[in-house]
Coordinates of C-alpha atoms and ligand atoms in Angstrom, one line a residue:
M85 CA -79.3 -164.3 -90.7
Q86 CA -79.9 -160.7 -89.5
A87 CA -77.5 -161.2 -86.5
T88 CA -74.7 -162.3 -88.7
S89 CA -75.1 -159.4 -91.1
R90 CA -75.2 -157.0 -88.1
L91 CA -72.1 -158.6 -86.8
R92 CA -70.4 -158.3 -90.2
A93 CA -71.4 -154.6 -90.4
F94 CA -70.1 -154.0 -86.8
A95 CA -66.8 -155.8 -87.7
A96 CA -66.5 -153.7 -90.9
T97 CA -67.1 -150.5 -89.0
A98 CA -64.6 -151.4 -86.3
A99 CA -62.0 -152.2 -88.9
L100 CA -62.6 -148.9 -90.6
L101 CA -62.3 -147.0 -87.3
A102 CA -59.1 -148.8 -86.5
A103 CA -57.7 -148.1 -89.9
S104 CA -58.5 -144.4 -89.7
A105 CA -57.0 -144.2 -86.1
I106 CA -53.8 -145.9 -87.4
A107 CA -53.7 -143.6 -90.4
H108 CA -54.3 -140.6 -88.1
A109 CA -51.5 -141.7 -85.7
Q110 CA -49.2 -142.3 -88.6
A111 CA -49.9 -138.8 -89.9
L112 CA -48.9 -137.3 -86.5
P113 CA -45.3 -136.6 -85.6
N114 CA -43.7 -138.7 -82.8
V115 CA -42.5 -136.7 -79.8
V116 CA -40.8 -138.0 -76.7
I117 CA -41.1 -136.2 -73.4
L118 CA -38.1 -136.6 -71.1
A119 CA -39.1 -135.6 -67.6
T120 CA -36.6 -134.5 -65.0
G121 CA -38.8 -133.0 -62.3
G122 CA -39.3 -129.3 -61.2
T123 CA -42.4 -127.3 -60.6
I124 CA -44.0 -128.5 -63.8
A125 CA -44.2 -131.8 -61.9
G126 CA -44.9 -130.1 -58.6
A127 CA -47.9 -130.3 -56.3
G128 CA -49.1 -127.8 -53.6
A129 CA -51.4 -128.3 -50.6
S130 CA -54.2 -126.1 -52.1
A131 CA -55.1 -124.2 -55.2
I132 CA -53.9 -120.9 -53.7
N133 CA -50.4 -122.3 -53.2
S134 CA -48.8 -120.9 -56.4
A135 CA -45.4 -120.4 -54.7
T136 CA -45.4 -122.9 -51.8
Y137 CA -45.4 -126.5 -53.0
A138 CA -43.2 -129.5 -53.5
A139 CA -41.4 -129.8 -56.8
A140 CA -40.8 -133.1 -58.6
K141 CA -43.8 -135.1 -57.4
V142 CA -45.9 -135.9 -60.6
G143 CA -44.6 -138.5 -63.0
V144 CA -44.4 -138.0 -66.7
D145 CA -47.2 -140.4 -67.6
K146 CA -49.5 -138.4 -65.3
L147 CA -48.4 -135.1 -66.9
I148 CA -49.3 -136.6 -70.3
A149 CA -52.6 -138.1 -69.1
G150 CA -53.5 -134.7 -67.7
L151 CA -53.2 -133.1 -71.2
P152 CA -55.5 -135.1 -73.6
E153 CA -55.1 -132.2 -76.1
L154 CA -51.6 -133.6 -76.9
A155 CA -53.2 -136.5 -78.8
K156 CA -54.2 -134.1 -81.6
V157 CA -50.7 -132.7 -81.9
A158 CA -48.4 -135.7 -81.8
N159 CA -48.0 -139.3 -80.8
V160 CA -46.4 -138.6 -77.4
R161 CA -44.7 -141.0 -75.0
G162 CA -42.8 -140.2 -71.8
E163 CA -39.6 -141.2 -70.1
Q164 CA -38.8 -140.3 -66.4
V165 CA -35.1 -139.5 -66.6
F166 CA -34.9 -137.9 -63.1
Q167 CA -37.5 -136.6 -60.6
V168 CA -35.6 -133.7 -58.9
A169 CA -35.8 -130.0 -58.4
S170 CA -33.4 -128.6 -60.9
E171 CA -31.2 -126.7 -58.4
S172 CA -30.1 -130.2 -57.4
L173 CA -29.2 -131.5 -60.8
T174 CA -25.5 -132.4 -61.2
D175 CA -23.0 -132.2 -64.1
D176 CA -23.3 -136.0 -64.4
N177 CA -27.1 -135.7 -64.6
L178 CA -26.5 -133.2 -67.4
L179 CA -24.4 -135.7 -69.3
T180 CA -26.9 -138.5 -68.8
L181 CA -29.8 -136.3 -70.1
A182 CA -27.9 -135.0 -73.1
K183 CA -26.7 -138.5 -74.1
R184 CA -30.4 -139.7 -73.9
V185 CA -31.5 -136.7 -76.1
S186 CA -28.8 -137.5 -78.6
A187 CA -29.7 -141.2 -78.8
L188 CA -33.4 -140.4 -79.3
A189 CA -32.6 -137.7 -81.9
K190 CA -30.8 -140.3 -84.0
Q191 CA -33.9 -142.5 -84.1
S192 CA -35.7 -142.1 -87.5
D193 CA -39.1 -142.6 -85.8
I194 CA -38.6 -139.6 -83.4
D195 CA -39.5 -136.2 -84.8
G196 CA -39.0 -134.0 -81.7
I197 CA -38.0 -134.1 -78.1
V198 CA -39.4 -132.2 -75.1
I199 CA -37.6 -132.0 -71.8
T200 CA -39.7 -131.0 -68.7
H201 CA -37.4 -129.4 -66.2
G202 CA -37.3 -127.2 -63.1
T203 CA -37.0 -123.5 -64.0
D204 CA -34.1 -122.7 -61.6
T205 CA -31.4 -124.2 -63.9
L206 CA -33.4 -124.7 -67.1
E207 CA -31.3 -122.2 -68.9
E208 CA -28.1 -124.1 -68.1
T209 CA -29.5 -127.4 -69.4
A210 CA -30.9 -125.8 -72.5
F211 CA -27.6 -124.1 -73.3
F212 CA -25.6 -127.3 -72.7
L213 CA -27.9 -129.2 -75.1
T214 CA -27.7 -126.6 -77.8
L215 CA -23.8 -126.8 -77.5
T216 CA -23.5 -130.6 -77.6
V217 CA -26.5 -132.4 -79.3
H218 CA -26.0 -132.8 -83.0
T219 CA -29.5 -132.8 -84.5
A220 CA -31.6 -130.4 -86.5
K221 CA -34.8 -131.9 -84.9
P222 CA -36.6 -129.6 -82.5
I223 CA -35.5 -130.0 -78.9
V224 CA -37.7 -128.0 -76.5
V225 CA -37.0 -127.5 -72.8
V226 CA -40.1 -126.5 -70.7
G227 CA -40.9 -125.7 -67.1
S228 CA -43.5 -123.9 -65.2
M229 CA -43.6 -121.2 -62.4
R230 CA -46.7 -122.6 -60.7
P231 CA -47.5 -126.3 -59.8
G232 CA -50.3 -127.9 -61.7
T233 CA -52.4 -127.8 -58.5
A234 CA -52.4 -124.0 -58.4
L235 CA -55.0 -121.6 -59.7
S236 CA -54.0 -120.4 -63.2
A237 CA -51.2 -122.9 -63.4
D238 CA -48.9 -122.3 -66.4
G239 CA -47.5 -125.8 -66.8
A240 CA -50.2 -127.3 -68.9
L241 CA -50.1 -124.6 -71.6
N242 CA -46.3 -124.4 -71.5
L243 CA -46.1 -128.2 -72.1
Y244 CA -48.8 -128.1 -74.8
N245 CA -46.8 -125.4 -76.5
A246 CA -43.5 -127.3 -76.1
V247 CA -45.0 -130.4 -77.8
N248 CA -46.4 -128.3 -80.6
V249 CA -43.0 -126.7 -81.2
A250 CA -41.2 -130.1 -81.0
A251 CA -43.7 -131.5 -83.5
S252 CA -43.2 -128.5 -85.9
K253 CA -41.0 -128.8 -89.0
D254 CA -40.5 -125.0 -88.9
A255 CA -38.8 -125.4 -85.5
M256 CA -36.0 -127.4 -87.0
G257 CA -32.4 -126.1 -87.2
K258 CA -33.1 -123.3 -84.7
G259 CA -31.0 -124.8 -81.8
V260 CA -32.5 -125.9 -78.6
L261 CA -35.6 -123.9 -77.7
V262 CA -37.5 -123.0 -74.6
T263 CA -41.3 -122.5 -74.5
M264 CA -42.5 -120.5 -71.5
N265 CA -45.3 -117.9 -71.2
D266 CA -46.4 -118.2 -74.9
E267 CA -42.8 -117.3 -76.1
I268 CA -40.3 -119.4 -78.0
Q269 CA -36.9 -118.6 -76.6
S270 CA -33.4 -119.6 -77.7
G271 CA -31.9 -121.9 -75.2
R272 CA -28.6 -120.0 -75.5
D273 CA -30.1 -116.5 -74.8
V274 CA -32.8 -117.2 -72.3
S275 CA -32.4 -116.9 -68.5
K276 CA -34.7 -117.0 -65.5
S277 CA -34.9 -113.3 -64.8
I278 CA -37.9 -113.1 -62.4
N279 CA -38.1 -115.7 -59.7
I280 CA -41.8 -115.5 -58.9
K281 CA -43.8 -114.6 -62.0
T282 CA -45.0 -116.7 -64.9
E283 CA -43.3 -114.3 -67.3
A284 CA -40.0 -115.3 -65.7
F285 CA -37.9 -116.1 -68.7
K286 CA -36.2 -113.3 -70.6
S287 CA -33.5 -112.8 -73.2
Q288 CA -32.0 -109.4 -73.7
W289 CA -32.0 -110.2 -77.5
G290 CA -35.7 -111.1 -77.3
P291 CA -37.6 -114.3 -78.0
L292 CA -37.2 -116.1 -81.4
G293 CA -41.0 -116.0 -81.7
M294 CA -44.3 -116.9 -80.0
I295 CA -46.7 -119.8 -80.0
V296 CA -50.4 -119.0 -79.9
E297 CA -53.1 -121.7 -80.1
G298 CA -50.7 -124.2 -81.3
K299 CA -49.3 -122.1 -84.2
N300 CA -45.7 -120.9 -84.2
Y301 CA -44.9 -117.2 -85.1
W302 CA -41.2 -116.7 -85.8
F303 CA -39.5 -113.3 -85.8
R304 CA -35.8 -114.1 -85.7
A305 CA -33.3 -117.0 -85.8
P306 CA -30.1 -117.6 -83.8
V307 CA -26.8 -116.5 -85.2
K308 CA -24.5 -118.1 -82.7
R309 CA -23.2 -121.7 -83.4
H310 CA -25.4 -124.5 -82.1
T311 CA -26.3 -128.2 -82.5
M312 CA -25.3 -129.3 -86.0
Q313 CA -22.8 -126.4 -86.4
S314 CA -21.2 -127.1 -83.0
E315 CA -17.6 -128.5 -82.8
F316 CA -18.7 -130.2 -79.5
D317 CA -20.5 -133.5 -79.5
I318 CA -22.1 -135.1 -76.4
D319 CA -21.4 -138.5 -77.9
T320 CA -17.7 -137.9 -77.5
I321 CA -17.9 -136.2 -74.0
T322 CA -17.4 -138.6 -71.1
A323 CA -16.8 -136.0 -68.3
L324 CA -17.0 -132.3 -67.7
P325 CA -14.0 -130.4 -66.3
P326 CA -14.7 -128.7 -63.0
V327 CA -15.5 -125.0 -63.4
E328 CA -16.6 -122.7 -60.5
I329 CA -17.9 -119.2 -60.1
A330 CA -16.8 -116.4 -57.7
M331 CA -19.0 -113.3 -57.5
G332 CA -17.9 -109.7 -57.3
Y333 CA -19.6 -107.2 -54.9
E334 CA -18.8 -104.2 -52.7
G335 CA -16.4 -105.2 -50.0
V336 CA -15.5 -108.5 -51.7
L337 CA -12.5 -110.4 -50.2
S338 CA -10.3 -112.9 -51.9
T339 CA -11.4 -115.8 -49.8
A340 CA -13.6 -117.5 -52.4
I341 CA -11.1 -116.9 -55.2
D342 CA -8.1 -118.2 -53.3
A343 CA -10.0 -121.3 -52.1
L344 CA -11.5 -122.1 -55.5
G345 CA -8.2 -121.5 -57.2
K346 CA -6.6 -124.2 -55.1
S347 CA -9.5 -126.7 -55.4
G348 CA -8.5 -128.4 -58.6
I349 CA -10.8 -126.5 -60.9
K350 CA -9.9 -126.0 -64.6
A351 CA -11.5 -122.5 -64.9
L352 CA -12.8 -119.8 -62.6
V353 CA -15.7 -117.6 -63.8
H354 CA -15.6 -114.2 -62.1
G355 CA -19.1 -112.7 -62.0
G356 CA -17.9 -109.1 -61.7
T357 CA -19.7 -105.9 -61.1
G358 CA -20.6 -103.6 -64.0
N359 CA -18.7 -104.5 -67.2
G360 CA -17.1 -107.4 -65.5
S361 CA -15.1 -105.2 -63.1
V362 CA -12.7 -106.7 -60.6
A363 CA -12.0 -105.0 -57.3
N364 CA -8.3 -103.8 -57.4
R365 CA -7.5 -105.6 -54.1
I366 CA -8.3 -109.0 -55.6
V367 CA -6.7 -108.6 -59.1
P368 CA -3.5 -110.1 -57.8
N369 CA -5.4 -113.1 -56.5
L370 CA -7.0 -113.7 -59.9
Q371 CA -3.6 -113.3 -61.5
K372 CA -2.3 -116.0 -59.2
V373 CA -5.1 -118.3 -60.1
R374 CA -4.2 -117.8 -63.7
A375 CA -0.5 -118.3 -63.0
D376 CA -1.4 -121.6 -61.3
G377 CA -2.8 -122.8 -64.7
V378 CA -6.5 -122.1 -64.0
V379 CA -8.3 -120.3 -66.8
V380 CA -9.9 -117.0 -65.6
I381 CA -13.1 -115.9 -67.4
R382 CA -14.6 -112.5 -66.8
S383 CA -18.4 -112.4 -66.7
S384 CA -20.7 -109.9 -65.1
R385 CA -23.4 -110.0 -62.4
V386 CA -25.3 -107.4 -64.5
P387 CA -27.9 -109.5 -66.4
D388 CA -27.8 -107.6 -69.7
G389 CA -25.1 -106.1 -71.9
F390 CA -21.8 -107.9 -72.6
V391 CA -18.3 -107.8 -71.2
L392 CA -15.8 -105.9 -73.4
R393 CA -12.4 -107.4 -73.7
N394 CA -9.5 -105.1 -72.4
A395 CA -12.0 -102.5 -71.1
E396 CA -12.3 -102.9 -67.3
Q397 CA -9.2 -105.1 -67.2
P398 CA -6.2 -105.7 -69.5
D399 CA -7.3 -109.2 -70.5
D400 CA -4.5 -109.5 -73.1
K401 CA -1.9 -108.7 -70.5
Y402 CA -3.4 -111.0 -67.8
D403 CA -4.3 -113.8 -70.3
W404 CA -7.9 -113.7 -69.2
V405 CA -11.0 -114.7 -71.3
V406 CA -14.2 -112.6 -71.4
A407 CA -17.6 -114.2 -71.4
H408 CA -19.2 -111.9 -73.9
D409 CA -22.9 -111.6 -73.1
L410 CA -23.1 -114.8 -71.1
R411 CA -24.1 -114.6 -67.4
P412 CA -21.8 -116.4 -65.0
Q413 CA -23.9 -119.6 -64.9
K414 CA -24.0 -119.8 -68.7
A415 CA -20.3 -118.9 -69.0
R416 CA -19.6 -121.8 -66.7
I417 CA -21.5 -124.2 -69.0
L418 CA -19.6 -123.0 -72.1
A419 CA -16.3 -123.1 -70.3
M420 CA -16.9 -126.8 -69.2
V421 CA -17.9 -127.8 -72.7
A422 CA -15.0 -125.9 -74.4
M423 CA -12.4 -127.3 -72.0
T424 CA -13.3 -130.8 -73.0
K425 CA -11.3 -129.8 -76.1
T426 CA -8.9 -127.0 -75.2
S427 CA -7.4 -124.9 -72.4
D428 CA -5.7 -122.5 -74.9
T429 CA -7.0 -119.0 -74.0
K430 CA -7.0 -117.8 -77.5
E431 CA -9.1 -120.8 -78.6
L432 CA -11.4 -120.3 -75.6
Q433 CA -11.9 -116.7 -76.5
R434 CA -12.8 -117.7 -80.1
I435 CA -15.3 -120.1 -78.6
F436 CA -16.9 -117.5 -76.4
W437 CA -17.3 -115.2 -79.4
E438 CA -18.8 -117.9 -81.6
Y439 CA -21.2 -119.8 -79.3
Ligands
LIG536 N1 -37.0 -125.5 -57.5 C1 -37.4 -125.2 -58.8 C2 -36.8 -126.1 -59.9 O1 -36.9 -127.3 -59.8 C3 -38.9 -125.3 -59.1 C4 -39.2 -124.8 -60.4 O2 -39.4 -123.6 -60.6 O3 -39.2 -125.6 -61.4 O4 -36.1 -125.5 -60.7

């Protein structure tokens, strides 16, 4: 008799525990982590190797298993989309990733999406997603400057923060976000500005906020068009037009500009000196590129500030576009997206003002 009642009591307790676990899980948001590689998935030979290591070694399930604290934040599952260092990602990879993000965002049982990514081109992916994925749900791109095997590795906390933000209702409608070094950055504004410190990601317009111990502290919101307000939709984009970059510097020759201009590209971003200045000896070469039907976009190699139209060069006269505050690599992303719809330079300039 006693054994039966003990068994019944055990079964009742087990059922209660199971019910509360299910209730707890149902109460938590559902977050998907799309892994692409990078240092956050990197591994070094020893704990002192904070800069010498192999990127893209650790799988997404191992990243999640290494962070049990996530279970208190959200129901998390992972997908390994790629396993590469981000400098090696291609435009096709970008399309594949963005289409996967868009498909998941449409699922009613998904509340937020995190993308783990190498830091080298993280800013380009984050900008591309904010331009093309139509969702108000939080999408957070995250990386790390040190591999998980290193002393004071930053990846675990960056990832914990990313999942927290992706699980937060107050992160909705703010465009694609980046969580690095306790800050919540706008995917449009942020760039990797220091190549060997954990405080690597900066925006000249400042972060949108901070995340400390799992709580978001917001201080501003984006004003440029993004996600739901974007006229570009990844679900209608099948290919990206080729756009390349030529840098300006003392002693520059027209070799790169001439070669790129004849390579079949649709636009050439010029990363000029100062306020997007162009050496006088290569102005005719850029004019020829334009005359051959390639859009010319003046950006600057100077990280901060923005290029003024008709200041350093008569853009109206040359029919050139200015990249506003976008660095060359981001100007290229916007040019590719914009030219899926138009090659009209007046329309392109509007787009560079608005996004
Ligand atoms: N090679 C770098 C990358 O994958 C490593 C990193 O910093 O994430 O972007």
